[in-house]
XYZ file of N, CA and C in Angstrom:
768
model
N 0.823 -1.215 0.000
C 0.000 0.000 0.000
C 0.859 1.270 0.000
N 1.909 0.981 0.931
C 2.697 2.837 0.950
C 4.187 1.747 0.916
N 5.267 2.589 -0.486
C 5.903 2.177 -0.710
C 6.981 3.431 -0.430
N 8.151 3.239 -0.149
C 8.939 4.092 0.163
C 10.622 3.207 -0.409
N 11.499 4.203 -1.011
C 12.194 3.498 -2.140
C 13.341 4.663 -1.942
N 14.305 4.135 -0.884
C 15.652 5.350 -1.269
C 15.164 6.827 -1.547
N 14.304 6.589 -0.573
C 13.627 7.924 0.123
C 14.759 8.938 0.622
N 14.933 9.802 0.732
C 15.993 10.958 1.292
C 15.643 12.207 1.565
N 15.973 12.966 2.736
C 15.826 14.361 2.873
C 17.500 14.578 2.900
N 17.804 15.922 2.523
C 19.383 15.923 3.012
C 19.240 17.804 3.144
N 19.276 18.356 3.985
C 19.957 19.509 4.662
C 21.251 20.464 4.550
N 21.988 20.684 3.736
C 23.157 20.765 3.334
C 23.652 19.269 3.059
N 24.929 19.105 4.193
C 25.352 18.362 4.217
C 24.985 17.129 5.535
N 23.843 17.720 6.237
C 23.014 16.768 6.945
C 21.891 15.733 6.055
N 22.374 14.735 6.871
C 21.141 13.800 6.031
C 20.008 13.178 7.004
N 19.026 13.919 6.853
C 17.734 14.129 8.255
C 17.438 12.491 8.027
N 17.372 11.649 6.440
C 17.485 10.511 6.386
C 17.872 9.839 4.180
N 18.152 8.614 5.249
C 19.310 8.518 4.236
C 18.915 7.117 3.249
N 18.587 6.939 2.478
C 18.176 5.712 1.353
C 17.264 5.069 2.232
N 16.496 4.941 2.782
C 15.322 4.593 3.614
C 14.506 3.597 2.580
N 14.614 2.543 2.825
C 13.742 1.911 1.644
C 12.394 0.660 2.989
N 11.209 1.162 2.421
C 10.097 0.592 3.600
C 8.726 0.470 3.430
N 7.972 -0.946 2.931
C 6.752 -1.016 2.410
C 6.374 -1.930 3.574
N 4.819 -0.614 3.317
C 3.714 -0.778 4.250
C 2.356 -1.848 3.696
N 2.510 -2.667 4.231
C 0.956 -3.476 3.659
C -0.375 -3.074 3.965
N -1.466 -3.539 2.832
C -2.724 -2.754 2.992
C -3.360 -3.564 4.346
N -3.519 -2.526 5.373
C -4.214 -2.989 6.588
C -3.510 -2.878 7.850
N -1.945 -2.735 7.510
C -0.931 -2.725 8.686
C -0.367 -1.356 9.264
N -0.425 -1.654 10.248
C 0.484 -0.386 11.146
C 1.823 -0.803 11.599
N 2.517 0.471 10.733
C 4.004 0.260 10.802
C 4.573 1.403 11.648
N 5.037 1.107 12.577
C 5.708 2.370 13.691
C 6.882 2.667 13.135
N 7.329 3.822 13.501
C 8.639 4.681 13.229
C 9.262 4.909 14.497
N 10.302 4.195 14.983
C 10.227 4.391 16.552
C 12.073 4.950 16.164
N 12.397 5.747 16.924
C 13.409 6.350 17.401
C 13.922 7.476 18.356
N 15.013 7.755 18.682
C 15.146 9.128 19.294
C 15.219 10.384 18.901
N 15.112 11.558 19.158
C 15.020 12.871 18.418
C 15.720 13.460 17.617
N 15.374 13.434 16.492
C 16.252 13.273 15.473
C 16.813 12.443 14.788
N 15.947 10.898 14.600
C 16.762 10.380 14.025
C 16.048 10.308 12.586
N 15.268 11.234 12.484
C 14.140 10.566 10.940
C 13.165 10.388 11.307
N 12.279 9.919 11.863
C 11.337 9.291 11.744
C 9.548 10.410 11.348
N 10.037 11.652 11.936
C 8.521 12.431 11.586
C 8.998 13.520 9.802
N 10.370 13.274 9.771
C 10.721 13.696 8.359
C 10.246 12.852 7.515
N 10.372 11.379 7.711
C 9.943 10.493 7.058
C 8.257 10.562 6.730
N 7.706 10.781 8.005
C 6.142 11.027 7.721
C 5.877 11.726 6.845
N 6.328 13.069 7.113
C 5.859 14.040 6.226
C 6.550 13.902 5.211
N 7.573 13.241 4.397
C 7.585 13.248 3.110
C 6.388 12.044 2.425
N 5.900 11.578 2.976
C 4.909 10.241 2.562
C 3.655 11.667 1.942
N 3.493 12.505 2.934
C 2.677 13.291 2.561
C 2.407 14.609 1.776
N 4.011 14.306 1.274
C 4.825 15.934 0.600
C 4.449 17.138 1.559
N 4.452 16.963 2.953
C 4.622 18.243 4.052
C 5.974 18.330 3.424
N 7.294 17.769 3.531
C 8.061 17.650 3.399
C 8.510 17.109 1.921
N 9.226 17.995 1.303
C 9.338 17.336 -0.423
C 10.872 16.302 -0.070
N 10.729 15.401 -0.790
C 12.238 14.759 -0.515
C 13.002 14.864 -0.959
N 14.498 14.965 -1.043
C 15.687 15.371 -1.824
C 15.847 14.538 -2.580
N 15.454 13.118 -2.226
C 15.691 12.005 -3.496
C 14.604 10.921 -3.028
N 14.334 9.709 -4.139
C 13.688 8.373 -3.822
C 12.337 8.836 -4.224
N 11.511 7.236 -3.930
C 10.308 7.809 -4.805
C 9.476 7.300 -3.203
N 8.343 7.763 -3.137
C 7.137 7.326 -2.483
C 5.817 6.954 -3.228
N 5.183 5.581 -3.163
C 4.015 5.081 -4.006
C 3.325 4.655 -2.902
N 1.693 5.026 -3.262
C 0.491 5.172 -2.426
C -0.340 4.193 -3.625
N -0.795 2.988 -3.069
C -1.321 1.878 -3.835
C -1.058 2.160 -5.597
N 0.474 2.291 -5.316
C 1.012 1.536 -6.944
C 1.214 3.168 -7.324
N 0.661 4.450 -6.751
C 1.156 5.511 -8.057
C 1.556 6.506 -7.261
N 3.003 7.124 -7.798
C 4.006 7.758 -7.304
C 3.280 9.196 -6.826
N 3.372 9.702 -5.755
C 2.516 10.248 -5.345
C 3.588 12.398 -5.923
N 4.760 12.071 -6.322
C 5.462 12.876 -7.242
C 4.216 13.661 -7.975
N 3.787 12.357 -8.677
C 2.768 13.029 -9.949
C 1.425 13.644 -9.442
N 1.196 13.647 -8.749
C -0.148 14.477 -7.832
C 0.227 15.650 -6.984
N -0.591 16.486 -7.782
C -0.353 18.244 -6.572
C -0.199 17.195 -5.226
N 0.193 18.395 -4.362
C 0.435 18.134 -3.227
C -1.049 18.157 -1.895
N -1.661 19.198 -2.493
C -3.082 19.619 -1.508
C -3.853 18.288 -1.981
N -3.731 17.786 -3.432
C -4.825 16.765 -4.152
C -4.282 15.459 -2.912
N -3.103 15.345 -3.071
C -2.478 13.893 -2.117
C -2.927 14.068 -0.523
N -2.814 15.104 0.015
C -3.369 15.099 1.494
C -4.143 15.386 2.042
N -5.183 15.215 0.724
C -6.948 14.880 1.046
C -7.436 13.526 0.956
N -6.126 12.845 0.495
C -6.382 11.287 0.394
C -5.858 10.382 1.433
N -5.194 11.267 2.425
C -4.454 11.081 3.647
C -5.054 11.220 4.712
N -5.164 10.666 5.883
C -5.200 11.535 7.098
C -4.424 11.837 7.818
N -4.041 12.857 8.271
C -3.165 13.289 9.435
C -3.418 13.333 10.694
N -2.635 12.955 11.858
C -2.873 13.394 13.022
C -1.774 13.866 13.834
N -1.741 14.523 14.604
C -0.573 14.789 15.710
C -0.681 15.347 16.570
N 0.889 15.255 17.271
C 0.581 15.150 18.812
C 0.104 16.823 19.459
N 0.509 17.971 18.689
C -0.063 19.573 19.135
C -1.668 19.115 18.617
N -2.305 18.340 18.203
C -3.456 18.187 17.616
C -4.382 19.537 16.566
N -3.905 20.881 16.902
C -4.176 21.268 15.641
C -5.710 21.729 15.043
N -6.410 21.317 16.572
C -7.955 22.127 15.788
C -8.128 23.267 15.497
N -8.829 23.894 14.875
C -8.989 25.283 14.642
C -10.156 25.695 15.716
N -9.199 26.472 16.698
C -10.071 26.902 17.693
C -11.131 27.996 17.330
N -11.520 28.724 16.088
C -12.639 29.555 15.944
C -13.834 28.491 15.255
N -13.272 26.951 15.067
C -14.511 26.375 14.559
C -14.601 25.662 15.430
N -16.349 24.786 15.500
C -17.033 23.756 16.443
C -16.316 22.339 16.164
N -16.453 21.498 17.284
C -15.859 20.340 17.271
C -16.525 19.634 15.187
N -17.513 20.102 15.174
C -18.122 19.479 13.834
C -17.609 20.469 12.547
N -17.055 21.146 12.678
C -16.919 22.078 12.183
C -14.996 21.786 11.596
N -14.565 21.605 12.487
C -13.533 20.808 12.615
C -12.954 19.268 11.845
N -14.173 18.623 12.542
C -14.205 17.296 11.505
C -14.518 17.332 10.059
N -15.156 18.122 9.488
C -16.132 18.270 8.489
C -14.828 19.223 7.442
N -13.464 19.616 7.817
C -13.095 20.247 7.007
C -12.490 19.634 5.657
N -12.454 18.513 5.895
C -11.686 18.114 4.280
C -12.571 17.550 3.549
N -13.642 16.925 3.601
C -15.081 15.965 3.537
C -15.402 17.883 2.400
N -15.696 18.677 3.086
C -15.616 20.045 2.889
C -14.717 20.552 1.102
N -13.715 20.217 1.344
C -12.392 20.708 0.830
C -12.843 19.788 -0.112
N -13.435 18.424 -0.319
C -13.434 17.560 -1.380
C -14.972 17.947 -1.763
N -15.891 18.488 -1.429
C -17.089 19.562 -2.172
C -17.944 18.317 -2.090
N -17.811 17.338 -0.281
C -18.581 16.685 -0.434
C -20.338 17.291 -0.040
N -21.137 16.429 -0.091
C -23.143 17.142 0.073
C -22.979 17.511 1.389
N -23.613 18.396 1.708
C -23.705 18.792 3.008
C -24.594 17.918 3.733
N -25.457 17.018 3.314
C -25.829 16.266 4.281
C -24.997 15.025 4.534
N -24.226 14.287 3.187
C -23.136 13.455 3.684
C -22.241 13.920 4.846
N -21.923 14.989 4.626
C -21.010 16.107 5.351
C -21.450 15.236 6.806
N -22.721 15.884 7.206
C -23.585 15.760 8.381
C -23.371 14.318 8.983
N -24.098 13.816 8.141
C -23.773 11.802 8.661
C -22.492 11.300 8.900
N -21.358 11.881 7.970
C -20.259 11.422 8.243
C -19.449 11.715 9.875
N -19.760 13.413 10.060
C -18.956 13.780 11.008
C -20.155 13.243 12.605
N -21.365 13.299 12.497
C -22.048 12.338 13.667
C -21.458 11.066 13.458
N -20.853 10.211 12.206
C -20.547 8.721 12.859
C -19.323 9.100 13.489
N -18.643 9.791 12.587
C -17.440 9.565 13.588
C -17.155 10.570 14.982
N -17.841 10.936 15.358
C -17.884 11.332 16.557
C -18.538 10.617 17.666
N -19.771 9.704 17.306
C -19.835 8.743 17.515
C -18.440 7.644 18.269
N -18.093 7.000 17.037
C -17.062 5.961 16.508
C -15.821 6.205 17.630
N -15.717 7.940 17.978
C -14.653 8.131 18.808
C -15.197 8.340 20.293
N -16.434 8.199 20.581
C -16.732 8.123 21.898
C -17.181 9.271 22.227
N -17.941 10.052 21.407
C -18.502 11.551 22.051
C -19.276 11.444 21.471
N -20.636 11.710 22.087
C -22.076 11.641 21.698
C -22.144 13.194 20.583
N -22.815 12.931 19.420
C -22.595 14.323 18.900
C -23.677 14.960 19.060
N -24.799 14.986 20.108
C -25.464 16.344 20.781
C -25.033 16.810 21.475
N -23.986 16.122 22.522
C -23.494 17.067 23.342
C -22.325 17.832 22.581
N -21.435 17.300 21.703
C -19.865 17.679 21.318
C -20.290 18.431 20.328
N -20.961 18.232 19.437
C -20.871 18.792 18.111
C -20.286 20.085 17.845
N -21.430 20.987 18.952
C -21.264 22.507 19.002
C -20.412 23.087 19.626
N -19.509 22.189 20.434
C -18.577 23.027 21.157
C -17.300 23.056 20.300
N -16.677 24.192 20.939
C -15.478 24.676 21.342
C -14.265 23.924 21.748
N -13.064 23.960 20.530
C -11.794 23.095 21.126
C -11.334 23.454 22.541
N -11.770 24.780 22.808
C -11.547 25.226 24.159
C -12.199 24.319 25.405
N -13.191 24.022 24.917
C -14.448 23.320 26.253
C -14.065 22.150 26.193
N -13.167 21.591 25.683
C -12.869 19.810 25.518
C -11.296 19.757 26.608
N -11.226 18.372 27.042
C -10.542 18.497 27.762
C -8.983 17.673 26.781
N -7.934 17.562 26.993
C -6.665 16.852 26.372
C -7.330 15.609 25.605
N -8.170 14.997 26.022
C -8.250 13.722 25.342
C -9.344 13.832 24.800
N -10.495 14.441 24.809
C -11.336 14.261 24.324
C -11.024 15.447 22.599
N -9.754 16.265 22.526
C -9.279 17.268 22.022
C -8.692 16.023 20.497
N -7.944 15.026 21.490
C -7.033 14.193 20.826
C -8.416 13.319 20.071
N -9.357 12.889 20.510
C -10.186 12.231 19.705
C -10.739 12.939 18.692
N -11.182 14.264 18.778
C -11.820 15.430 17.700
C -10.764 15.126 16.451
N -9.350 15.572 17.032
C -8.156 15.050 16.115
C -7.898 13.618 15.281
N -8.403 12.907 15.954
C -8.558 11.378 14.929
C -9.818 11.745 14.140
N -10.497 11.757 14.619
C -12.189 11.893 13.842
C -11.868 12.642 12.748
N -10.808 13.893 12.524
C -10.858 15.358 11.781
C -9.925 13.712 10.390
N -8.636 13.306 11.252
C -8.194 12.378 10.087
C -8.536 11.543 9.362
N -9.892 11.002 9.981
C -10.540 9.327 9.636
C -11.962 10.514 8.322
N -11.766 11.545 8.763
C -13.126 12.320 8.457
C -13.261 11.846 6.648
N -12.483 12.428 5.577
C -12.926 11.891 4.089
C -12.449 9.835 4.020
N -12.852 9.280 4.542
C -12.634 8.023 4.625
C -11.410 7.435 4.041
N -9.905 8.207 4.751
C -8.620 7.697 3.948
C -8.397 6.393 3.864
N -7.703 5.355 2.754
C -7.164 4.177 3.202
C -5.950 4.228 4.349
N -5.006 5.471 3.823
C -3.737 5.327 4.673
C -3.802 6.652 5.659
N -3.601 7.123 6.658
C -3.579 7.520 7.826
C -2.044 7.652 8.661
N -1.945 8.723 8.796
C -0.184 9.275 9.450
C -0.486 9.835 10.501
N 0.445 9.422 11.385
C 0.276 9.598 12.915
C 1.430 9.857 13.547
N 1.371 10.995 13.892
C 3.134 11.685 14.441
C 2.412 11.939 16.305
N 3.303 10.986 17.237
C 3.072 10.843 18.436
C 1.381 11.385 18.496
N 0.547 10.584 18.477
C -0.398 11.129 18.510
C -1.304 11.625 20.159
N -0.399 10.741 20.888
C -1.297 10.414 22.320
C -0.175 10.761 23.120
N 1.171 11.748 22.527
C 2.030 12.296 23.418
C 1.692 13.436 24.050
N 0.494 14.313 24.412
C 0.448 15.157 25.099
C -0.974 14.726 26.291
N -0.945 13.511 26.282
C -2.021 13.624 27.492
C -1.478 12.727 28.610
N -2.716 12.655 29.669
C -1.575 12.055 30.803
C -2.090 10.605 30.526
N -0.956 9.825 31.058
C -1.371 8.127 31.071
C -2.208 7.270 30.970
N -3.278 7.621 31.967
C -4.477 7.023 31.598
C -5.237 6.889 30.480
N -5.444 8.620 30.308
C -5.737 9.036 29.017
C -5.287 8.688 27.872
N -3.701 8.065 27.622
C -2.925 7.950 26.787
C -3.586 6.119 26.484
N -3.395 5.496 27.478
C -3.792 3.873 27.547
C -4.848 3.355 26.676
N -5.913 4.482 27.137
C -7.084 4.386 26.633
C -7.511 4.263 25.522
N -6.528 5.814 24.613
C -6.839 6.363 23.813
C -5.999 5.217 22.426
N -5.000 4.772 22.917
C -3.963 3.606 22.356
C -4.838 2.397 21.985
N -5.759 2.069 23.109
C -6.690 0.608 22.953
C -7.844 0.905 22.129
N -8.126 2.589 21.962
C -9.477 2.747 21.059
C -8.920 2.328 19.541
N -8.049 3.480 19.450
C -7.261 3.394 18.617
C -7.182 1.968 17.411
N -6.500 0.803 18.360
C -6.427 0.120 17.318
C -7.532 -0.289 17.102
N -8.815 -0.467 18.042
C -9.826 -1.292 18.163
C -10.401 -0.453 16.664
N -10.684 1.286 16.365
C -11.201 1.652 15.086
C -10.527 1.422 13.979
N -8.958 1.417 13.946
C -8.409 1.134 12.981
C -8.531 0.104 12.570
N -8.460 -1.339 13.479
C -8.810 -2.404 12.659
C -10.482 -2.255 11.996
N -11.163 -1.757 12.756
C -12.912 -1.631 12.571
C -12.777 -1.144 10.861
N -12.065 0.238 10.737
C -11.974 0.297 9.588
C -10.825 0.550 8.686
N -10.049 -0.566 8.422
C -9.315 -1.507 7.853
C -8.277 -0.368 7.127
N -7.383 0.411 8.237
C -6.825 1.502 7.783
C -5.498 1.093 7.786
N -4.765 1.398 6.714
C -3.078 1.337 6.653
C -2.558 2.718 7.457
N -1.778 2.307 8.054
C -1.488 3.228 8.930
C 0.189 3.863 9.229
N 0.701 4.676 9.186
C 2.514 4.819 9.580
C 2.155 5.839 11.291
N 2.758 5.115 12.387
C 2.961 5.659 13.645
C 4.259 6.368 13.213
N 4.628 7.238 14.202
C 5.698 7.663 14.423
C 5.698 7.847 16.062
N 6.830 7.392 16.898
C 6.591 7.485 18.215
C 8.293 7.310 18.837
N 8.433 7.560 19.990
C 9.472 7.065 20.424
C 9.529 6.523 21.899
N 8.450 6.618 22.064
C 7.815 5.223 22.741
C 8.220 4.237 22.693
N 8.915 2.892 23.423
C 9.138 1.772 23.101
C 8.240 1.132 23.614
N 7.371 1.291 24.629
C 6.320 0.397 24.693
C 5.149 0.714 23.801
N 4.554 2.075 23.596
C 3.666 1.957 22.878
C 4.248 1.546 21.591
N 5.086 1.513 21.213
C 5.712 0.905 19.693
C 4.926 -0.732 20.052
N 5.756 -0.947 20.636
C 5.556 -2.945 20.752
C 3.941 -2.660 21.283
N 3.101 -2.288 21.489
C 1.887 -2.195 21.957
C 0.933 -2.146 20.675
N 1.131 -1.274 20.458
C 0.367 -0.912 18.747
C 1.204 -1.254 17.511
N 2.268 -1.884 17.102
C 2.530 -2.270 16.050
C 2.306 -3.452 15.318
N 2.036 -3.058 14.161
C 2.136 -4.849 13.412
C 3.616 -5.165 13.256
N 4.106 -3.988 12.711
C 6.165 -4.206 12.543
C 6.772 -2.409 13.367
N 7.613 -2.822 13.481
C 8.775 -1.509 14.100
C 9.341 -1.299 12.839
N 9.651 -0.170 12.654
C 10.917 0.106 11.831
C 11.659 1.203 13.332
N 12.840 1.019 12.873
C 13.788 1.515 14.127
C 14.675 2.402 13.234
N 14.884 3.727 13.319
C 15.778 4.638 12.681
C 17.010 5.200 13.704
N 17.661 5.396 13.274
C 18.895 6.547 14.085
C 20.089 7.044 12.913
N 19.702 8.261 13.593
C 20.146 9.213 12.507
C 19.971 9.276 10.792
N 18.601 9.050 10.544
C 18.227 9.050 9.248
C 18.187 7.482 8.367
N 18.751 6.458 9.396
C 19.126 5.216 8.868
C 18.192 4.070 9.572
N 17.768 3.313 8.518
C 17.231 2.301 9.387
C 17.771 1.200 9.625
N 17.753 0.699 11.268
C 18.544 -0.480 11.877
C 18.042 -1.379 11.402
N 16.552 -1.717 11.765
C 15.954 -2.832 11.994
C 14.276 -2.731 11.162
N 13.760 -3.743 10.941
C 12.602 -3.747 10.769
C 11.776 -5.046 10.671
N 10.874 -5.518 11.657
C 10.146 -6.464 12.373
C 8.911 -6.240 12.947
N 8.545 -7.374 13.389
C 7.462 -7.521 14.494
C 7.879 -7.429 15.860
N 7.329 -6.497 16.831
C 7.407 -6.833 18.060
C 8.276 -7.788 18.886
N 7.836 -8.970 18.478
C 8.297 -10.289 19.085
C 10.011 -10.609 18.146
N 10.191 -10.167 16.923
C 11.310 -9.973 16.255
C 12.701 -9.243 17.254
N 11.908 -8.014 17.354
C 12.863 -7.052 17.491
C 12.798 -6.969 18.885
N 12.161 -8.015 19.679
C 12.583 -8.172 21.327
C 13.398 -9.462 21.534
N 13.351 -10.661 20.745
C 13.847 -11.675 20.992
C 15.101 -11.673 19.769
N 15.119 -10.968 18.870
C 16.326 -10.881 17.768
C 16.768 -9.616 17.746
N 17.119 -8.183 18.150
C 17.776 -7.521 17.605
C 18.913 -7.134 16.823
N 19.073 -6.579 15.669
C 20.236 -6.874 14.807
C 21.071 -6.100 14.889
N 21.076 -4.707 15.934
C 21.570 -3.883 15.955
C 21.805 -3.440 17.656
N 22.563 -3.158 17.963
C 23.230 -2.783 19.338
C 22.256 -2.060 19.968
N 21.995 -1.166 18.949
C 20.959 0.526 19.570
C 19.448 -0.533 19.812
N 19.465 -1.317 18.966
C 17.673 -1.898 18.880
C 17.870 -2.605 20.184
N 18.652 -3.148 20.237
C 19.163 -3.925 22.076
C 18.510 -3.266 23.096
N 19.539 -1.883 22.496
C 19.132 -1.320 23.724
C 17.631 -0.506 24.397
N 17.442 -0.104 22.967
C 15.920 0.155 22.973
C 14.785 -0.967 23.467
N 15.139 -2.023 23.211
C 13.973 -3.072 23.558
C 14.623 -3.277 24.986
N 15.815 -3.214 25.448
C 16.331 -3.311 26.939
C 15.210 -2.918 27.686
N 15.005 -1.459 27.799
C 14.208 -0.377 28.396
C 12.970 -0.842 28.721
N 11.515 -1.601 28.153
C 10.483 -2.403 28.891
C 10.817 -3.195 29.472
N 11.453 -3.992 29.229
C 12.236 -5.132 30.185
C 12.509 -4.356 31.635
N 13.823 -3.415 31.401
C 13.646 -3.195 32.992
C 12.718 -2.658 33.803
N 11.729 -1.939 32.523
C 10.552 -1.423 33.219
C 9.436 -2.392 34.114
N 9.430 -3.578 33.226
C 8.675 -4.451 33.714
C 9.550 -5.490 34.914
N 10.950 -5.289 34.979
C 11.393 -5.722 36.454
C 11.313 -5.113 37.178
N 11.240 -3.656 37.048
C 11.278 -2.859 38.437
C 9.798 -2.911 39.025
N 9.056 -3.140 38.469
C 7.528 -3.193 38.856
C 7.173 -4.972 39.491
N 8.148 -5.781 38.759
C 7.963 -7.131 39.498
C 8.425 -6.778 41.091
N 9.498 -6.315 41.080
C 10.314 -5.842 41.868
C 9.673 -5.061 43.211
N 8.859 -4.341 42.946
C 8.053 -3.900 43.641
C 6.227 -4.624 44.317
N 6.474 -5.644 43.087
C 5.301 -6.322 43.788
C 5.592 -7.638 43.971
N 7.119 -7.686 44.604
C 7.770 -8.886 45.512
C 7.745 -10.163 44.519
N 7.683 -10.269 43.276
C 7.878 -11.057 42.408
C 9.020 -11.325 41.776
N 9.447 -12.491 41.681
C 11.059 -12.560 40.665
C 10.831 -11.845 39.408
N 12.089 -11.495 38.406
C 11.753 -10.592 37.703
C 11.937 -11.577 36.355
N 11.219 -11.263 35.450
C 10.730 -11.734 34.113
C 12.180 -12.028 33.421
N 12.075 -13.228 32.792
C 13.430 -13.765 32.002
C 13.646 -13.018 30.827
C-alpha cells in the first residue's frame, strides 16, 4: 500500500534521512520508533509531501505520489498529531467536516459522516458537536483530532506521536481505542513514536531509525527476541527493565 524506495531528505550536508527503503501493507500499522532526530517524523511528512524529498520515490497503492499536486495527495491522507491542531474559531463538527468540505462533499453526507465519527470516537454528537476546542478536555481534544483524520474516509492515515500530550491514563485508553477503530476500519497506517512500549503495543512491525538510517525492521516479538543492531538492544532493553522494576516492587522474581 505505501511504498517508500531510497527515500531521502538531506539539509546541506546533513542527512535528516538517508536511502530509507520501507513497504507498508494494505491494513498494517508500521511504527517509526526512534530518538530525536533520528528521521522518523521527516519520514512522515515526506509520505505526505509536508516535506518534499531530496531524493527516492514514495508510491500510495502503486502511483508515485510525485505526480499528484500536493493539496490533491493530502486529502487522500489523514493526518494526526501530537499539538493536535484544531482550529479553535470552529465547532468540534466544524472541525471534523473540514476536508469531507475541501473535497465539495453534500452537506448532508457532510452531516452523517462527522455524527458517525464522533460517535465511533466516543462523544455523543449532541453534546460535542457545538462546542469549542476550548471546552474539551486533552483527550477528548485528541479524539476530535482522529475523527478530523478518519473524516474523508482515507485508506492510509499518518500519525506523528499522537497520544504524546495527554496524561497516562488518558494515553492507555486512547492507544486501545485506537487500534480497536483502525482495525474496525481496515486503515493502513505509519505511527511515528518514540515510545518503546507503545511501539511494541500498537505495532504490526517496528521500523527503528537513528540518525536518518534504518537499523531494523520487524514484528514486536522480532525485534525483542532478535535484535540486529546494538541501539535496537538497547531500545527493547528499556520495557524489560521497566517491567522488572515493577515485578520488583510487587515482591515477584523478575521476568526472564
Amino acid at each position: 500500500m505505501i511504498e517508500l524506495e531510497n527515500l531521502s531528505k538531506h539539509y546541506g550536508d546533513l542527512a535528516a534521512v538517508d536511502g530509507l527503503d520501507l513497504h507498508v501493507a494494505r491494513g498494517e500499522l508500521l511504527v517509526l520508533l526512534g530518538g530525536s532526530g533520528c528521521g522518523k517524523t521527516t519520514t512522515l511528512k515526506m509520505i505526505n509531501r509536508l516535506i518534499e524529498p531530496s531524493a527516492g520515490t514514495v508510491r500510495i497503492a502503486g502511483e508515485d505520489t510525485s505526480a499528484l499536486a500536493a493539496p490533491q495527495l493530502r486529502r487522500r491522507i489523514g493526518y494526526a498529531f501530537q499539538q493536535i491542531g484544531l482550529f479553535p474559531h470552529l465547532d468540534v463538527a466544524e472541525n471534523v467536516a473540514i476536508t469531507p468540505r475541501l473535497l465539495d462533499w453534500p452537506e448532508d453526507r457532510v452531516r452523517e459522516r462527522v455524527d458517525a465519527l464522533l460517535r465511533l470516537v466516543e462523544l455523543d454528537p449532541e453534546t460535542f458537536r457545538n462546542r469549542w476546542p476550548a471546552q474539551l478536555s486533552g483527550g477528548q481534544q485528541q479524539r476530535v483530532g482522529l475523527a478530523r483524520a478518519f473524516a474523508a474516509e482515507p485508506e492510509v492515515v499518518l500519525l506523528d506521536e499522537p497520544f504524546g500530550a495527554v496524561d497516562p491514563i488518558t494515553r492507555d485508553r486512547l492507544q486501545r481505542w485506537f487500534q480497536a477503530v483502525r482495525r474496525e476500519l481496515g486503515l493502513t497506517a505509519v505511527f511515528v513514536t518514540h515510545d518503546v512500549v507503545e511501539a511494541l503495543l500498537l505495532g504490526d512491525r517496528i521500523a527503528v531509525l537513528d540518525a536518518g538510517r534504518l537499523l531494523q525492521v520487524g514484528s514486536p516479538d522480532a525485534l525483542l527476541q532478535h535484535p540486529a543492531h546494538e541501539k535496537v538492544a538497547e531500545l527493547m532493553a528499556t520495557p524489560r527493565r521497566q517491567a522488572a522494576a515493577v515485578d520488583a516492587l510487587l515482591g515477584r522474581p523478575a521476568s526472564a
